[in-house]
Short mmCIF file of C-alpha atoms and ligand atoms in Angstrom, two decimals:
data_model
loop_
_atom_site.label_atom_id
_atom_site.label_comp_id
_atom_site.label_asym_id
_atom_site.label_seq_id
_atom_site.Cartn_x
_atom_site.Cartn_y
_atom_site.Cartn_z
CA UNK A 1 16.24 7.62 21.83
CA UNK A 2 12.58 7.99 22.23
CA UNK A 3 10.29 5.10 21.79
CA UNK A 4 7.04 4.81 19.67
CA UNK A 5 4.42 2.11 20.15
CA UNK A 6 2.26 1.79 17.02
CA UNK A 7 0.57 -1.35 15.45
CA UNK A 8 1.78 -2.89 12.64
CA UNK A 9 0.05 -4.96 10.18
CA UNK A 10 -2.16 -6.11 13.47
CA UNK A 11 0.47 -6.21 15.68
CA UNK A 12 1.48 -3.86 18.54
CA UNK A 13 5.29 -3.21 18.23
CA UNK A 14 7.34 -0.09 20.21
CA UNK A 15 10.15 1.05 18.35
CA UNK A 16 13.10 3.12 18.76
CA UNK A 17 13.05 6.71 16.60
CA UNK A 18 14.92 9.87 15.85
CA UNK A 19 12.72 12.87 15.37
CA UNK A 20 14.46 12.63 11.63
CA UNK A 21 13.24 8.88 11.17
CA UNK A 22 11.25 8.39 8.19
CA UNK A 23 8.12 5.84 8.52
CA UNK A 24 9.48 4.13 5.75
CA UNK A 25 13.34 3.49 6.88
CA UNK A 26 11.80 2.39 10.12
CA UNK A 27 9.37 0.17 8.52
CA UNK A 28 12.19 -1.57 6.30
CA UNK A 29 15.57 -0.87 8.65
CA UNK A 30 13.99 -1.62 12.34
CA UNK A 31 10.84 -3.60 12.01
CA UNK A 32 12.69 -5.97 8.57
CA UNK A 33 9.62 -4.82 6.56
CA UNK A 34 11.11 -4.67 3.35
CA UNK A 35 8.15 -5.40 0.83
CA UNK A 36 7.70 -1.21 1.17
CA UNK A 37 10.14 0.08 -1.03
CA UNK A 38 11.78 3.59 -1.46
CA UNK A 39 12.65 4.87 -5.18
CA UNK A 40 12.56 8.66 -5.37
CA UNK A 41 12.59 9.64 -1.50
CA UNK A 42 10.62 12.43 -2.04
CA UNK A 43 7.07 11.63 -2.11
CA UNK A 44 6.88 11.68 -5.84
CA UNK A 45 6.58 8.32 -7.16
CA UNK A 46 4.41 5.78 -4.97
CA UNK A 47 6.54 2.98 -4.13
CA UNK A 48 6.74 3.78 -0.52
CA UNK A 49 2.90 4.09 -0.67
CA UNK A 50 1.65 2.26 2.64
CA UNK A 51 -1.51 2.96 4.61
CA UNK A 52 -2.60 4.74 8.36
CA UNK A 53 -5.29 4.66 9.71
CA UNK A 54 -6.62 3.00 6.51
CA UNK A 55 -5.71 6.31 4.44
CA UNK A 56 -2.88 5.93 1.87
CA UNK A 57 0.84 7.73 2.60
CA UNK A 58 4.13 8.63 0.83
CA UNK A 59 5.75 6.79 3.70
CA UNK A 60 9.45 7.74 2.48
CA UNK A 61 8.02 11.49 3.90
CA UNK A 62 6.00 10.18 6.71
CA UNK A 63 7.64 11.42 9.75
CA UNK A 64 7.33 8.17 11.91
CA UNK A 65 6.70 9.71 15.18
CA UNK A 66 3.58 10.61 13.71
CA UNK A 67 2.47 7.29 13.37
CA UNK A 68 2.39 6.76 16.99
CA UNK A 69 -0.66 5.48 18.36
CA UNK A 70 -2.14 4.63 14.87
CA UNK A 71 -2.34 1.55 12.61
CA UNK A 72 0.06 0.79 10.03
CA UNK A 73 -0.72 -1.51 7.33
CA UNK A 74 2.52 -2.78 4.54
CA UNK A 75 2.16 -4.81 1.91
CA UNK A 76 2.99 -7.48 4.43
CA UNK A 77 -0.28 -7.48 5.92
CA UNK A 78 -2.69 -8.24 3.17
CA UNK A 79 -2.03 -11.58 3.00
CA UNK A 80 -3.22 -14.23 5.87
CA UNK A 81 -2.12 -17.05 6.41
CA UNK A 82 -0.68 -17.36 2.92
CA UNK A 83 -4.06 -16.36 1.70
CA UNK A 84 -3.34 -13.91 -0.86
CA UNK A 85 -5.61 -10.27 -0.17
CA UNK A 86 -8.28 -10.26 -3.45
CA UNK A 87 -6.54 -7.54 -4.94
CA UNK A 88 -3.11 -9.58 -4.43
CA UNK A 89 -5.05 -11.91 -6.46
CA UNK A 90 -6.45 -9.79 -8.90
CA UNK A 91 -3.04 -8.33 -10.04
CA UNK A 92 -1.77 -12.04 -10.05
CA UNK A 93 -4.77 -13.22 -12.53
CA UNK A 94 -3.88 -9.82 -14.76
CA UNK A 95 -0.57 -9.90 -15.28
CA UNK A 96 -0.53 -6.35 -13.51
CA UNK A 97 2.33 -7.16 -10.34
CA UNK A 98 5.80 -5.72 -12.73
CA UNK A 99 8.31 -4.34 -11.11
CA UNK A 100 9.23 -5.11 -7.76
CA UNK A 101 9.52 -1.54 -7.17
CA UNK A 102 5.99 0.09 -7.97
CA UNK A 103 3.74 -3.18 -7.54
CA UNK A 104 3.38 -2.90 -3.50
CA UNK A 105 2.42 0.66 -4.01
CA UNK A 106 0.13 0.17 -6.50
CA UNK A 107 -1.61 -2.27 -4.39
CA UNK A 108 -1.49 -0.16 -1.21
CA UNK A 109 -3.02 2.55 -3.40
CA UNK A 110 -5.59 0.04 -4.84
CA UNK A 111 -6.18 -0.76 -1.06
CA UNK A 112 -6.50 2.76 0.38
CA UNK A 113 -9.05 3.50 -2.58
CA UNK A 114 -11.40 0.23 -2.12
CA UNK A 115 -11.78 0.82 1.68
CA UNK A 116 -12.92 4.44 0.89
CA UNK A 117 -14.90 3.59 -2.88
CA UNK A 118 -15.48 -0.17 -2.37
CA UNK A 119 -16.87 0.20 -6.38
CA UNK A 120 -14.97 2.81 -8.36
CA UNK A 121 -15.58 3.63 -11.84
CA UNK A 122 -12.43 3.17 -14.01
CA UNK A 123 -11.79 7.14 -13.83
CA UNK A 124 -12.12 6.99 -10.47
CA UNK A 125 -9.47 3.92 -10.25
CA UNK A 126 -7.12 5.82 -12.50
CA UNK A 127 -7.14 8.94 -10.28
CA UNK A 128 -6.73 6.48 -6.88
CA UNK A 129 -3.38 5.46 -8.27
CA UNK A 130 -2.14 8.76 -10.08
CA UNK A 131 0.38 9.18 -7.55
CA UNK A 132 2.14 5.44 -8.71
CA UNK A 133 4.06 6.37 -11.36
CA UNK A 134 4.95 3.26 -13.21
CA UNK A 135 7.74 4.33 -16.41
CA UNK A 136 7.74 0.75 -17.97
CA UNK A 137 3.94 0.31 -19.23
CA UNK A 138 0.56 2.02 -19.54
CA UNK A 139 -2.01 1.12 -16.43
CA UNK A 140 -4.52 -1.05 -18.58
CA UNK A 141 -3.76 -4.24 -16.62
CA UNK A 142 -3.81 -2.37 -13.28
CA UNK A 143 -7.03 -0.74 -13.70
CA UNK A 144 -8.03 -4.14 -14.93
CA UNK A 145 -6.97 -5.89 -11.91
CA UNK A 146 -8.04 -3.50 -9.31
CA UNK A 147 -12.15 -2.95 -11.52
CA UNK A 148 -11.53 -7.23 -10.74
CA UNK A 149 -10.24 -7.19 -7.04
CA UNK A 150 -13.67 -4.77 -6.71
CA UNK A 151 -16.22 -6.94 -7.98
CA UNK A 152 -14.94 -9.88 -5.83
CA UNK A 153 -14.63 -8.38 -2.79
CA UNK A 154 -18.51 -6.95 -3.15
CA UNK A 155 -19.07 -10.54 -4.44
CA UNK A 156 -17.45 -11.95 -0.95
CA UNK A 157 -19.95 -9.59 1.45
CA UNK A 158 -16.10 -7.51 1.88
CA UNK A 159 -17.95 -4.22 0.15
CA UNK A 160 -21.41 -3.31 0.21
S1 FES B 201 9.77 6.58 -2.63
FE1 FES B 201 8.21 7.59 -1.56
S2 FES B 201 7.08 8.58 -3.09
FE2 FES B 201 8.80 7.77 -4.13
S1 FES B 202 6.00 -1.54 -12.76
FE1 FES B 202 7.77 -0.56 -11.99
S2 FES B 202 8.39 0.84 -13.51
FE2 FES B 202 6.59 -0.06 -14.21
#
């Protein structure tokens, strides 16, 4: 089986993969990365959302081979050292994290926009996570919480 060496949420890991693998089944079935999580399975809906190369991807139709080389970041590796990431800590302070299916992708969307738009207008936040779809409540609290995780970040020197 042909091995790929990629880093993962800052850390170098090689890793067996079919040329069928998925990024996301090899995320959550050989590297135990589970917080990405797979609902529709065909790039539709968001919760698989995870970032390369600091650009946001449906990772349930990611081939992984083509992650090789590159840097993967889950929702594993925004926090440090049990230090929540700002917009971890905006969607806490909102009441935006819901279901344990669309919140990680949210916030990898959330993330993927702020490294490219470090201050987004709110039309600009609604179209960064258009491809979440969320069925249980509007996005008021999520637009909320990322417009929040935005100001603090520029506030903390993270965004200029
Ligand atoms: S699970 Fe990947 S987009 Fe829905
Ligand atoms: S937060 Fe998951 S369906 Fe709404």
């Amino acid at each position: 089986m042909p091995k790929i060496e990629m880093t993962v949420n800052g850390k170098a890991v090689s890793v067996d993969v079919e040329p069928g693998d998925l990024l996301a089944n090899v995320l959550r079935d050989k590297l135990g990365l589970i917080g990405t999580k797979i609902a529709c399975g065909e790039g539709e809906c968001g919760c698989c959302t995870v970032l390369v190369d600091g650009v946001s991807v449906t990772s349930c139709i990611f081939p992984a081979f083509k992650a090789a080389g590159r840097e993967v970041l889950t929702i594993e590796g925004l926090s440090e050292d049990d230090q929540l990431d700002p917009i971890q800590e905006a969607f806490k302070e909102k009441a935006a994290a819901q279901c344990g299916y669309c919140t990680p992708g949210m916030i990898m969307s959330a993330k993927a926009l702020l490294n490219e738009n470090p201050h987004p207008t709110t039309e600009e936040i609604e179209q960064g996570i258009s491809g979440n779809l969320c069925r249980c409540t509007g996005y008021y609290q999520i637009v909320q919480a990322i417009t929040m995780a935005a100001r603090h970040m520029a506030e903390k020197g993270g965004a200029s």
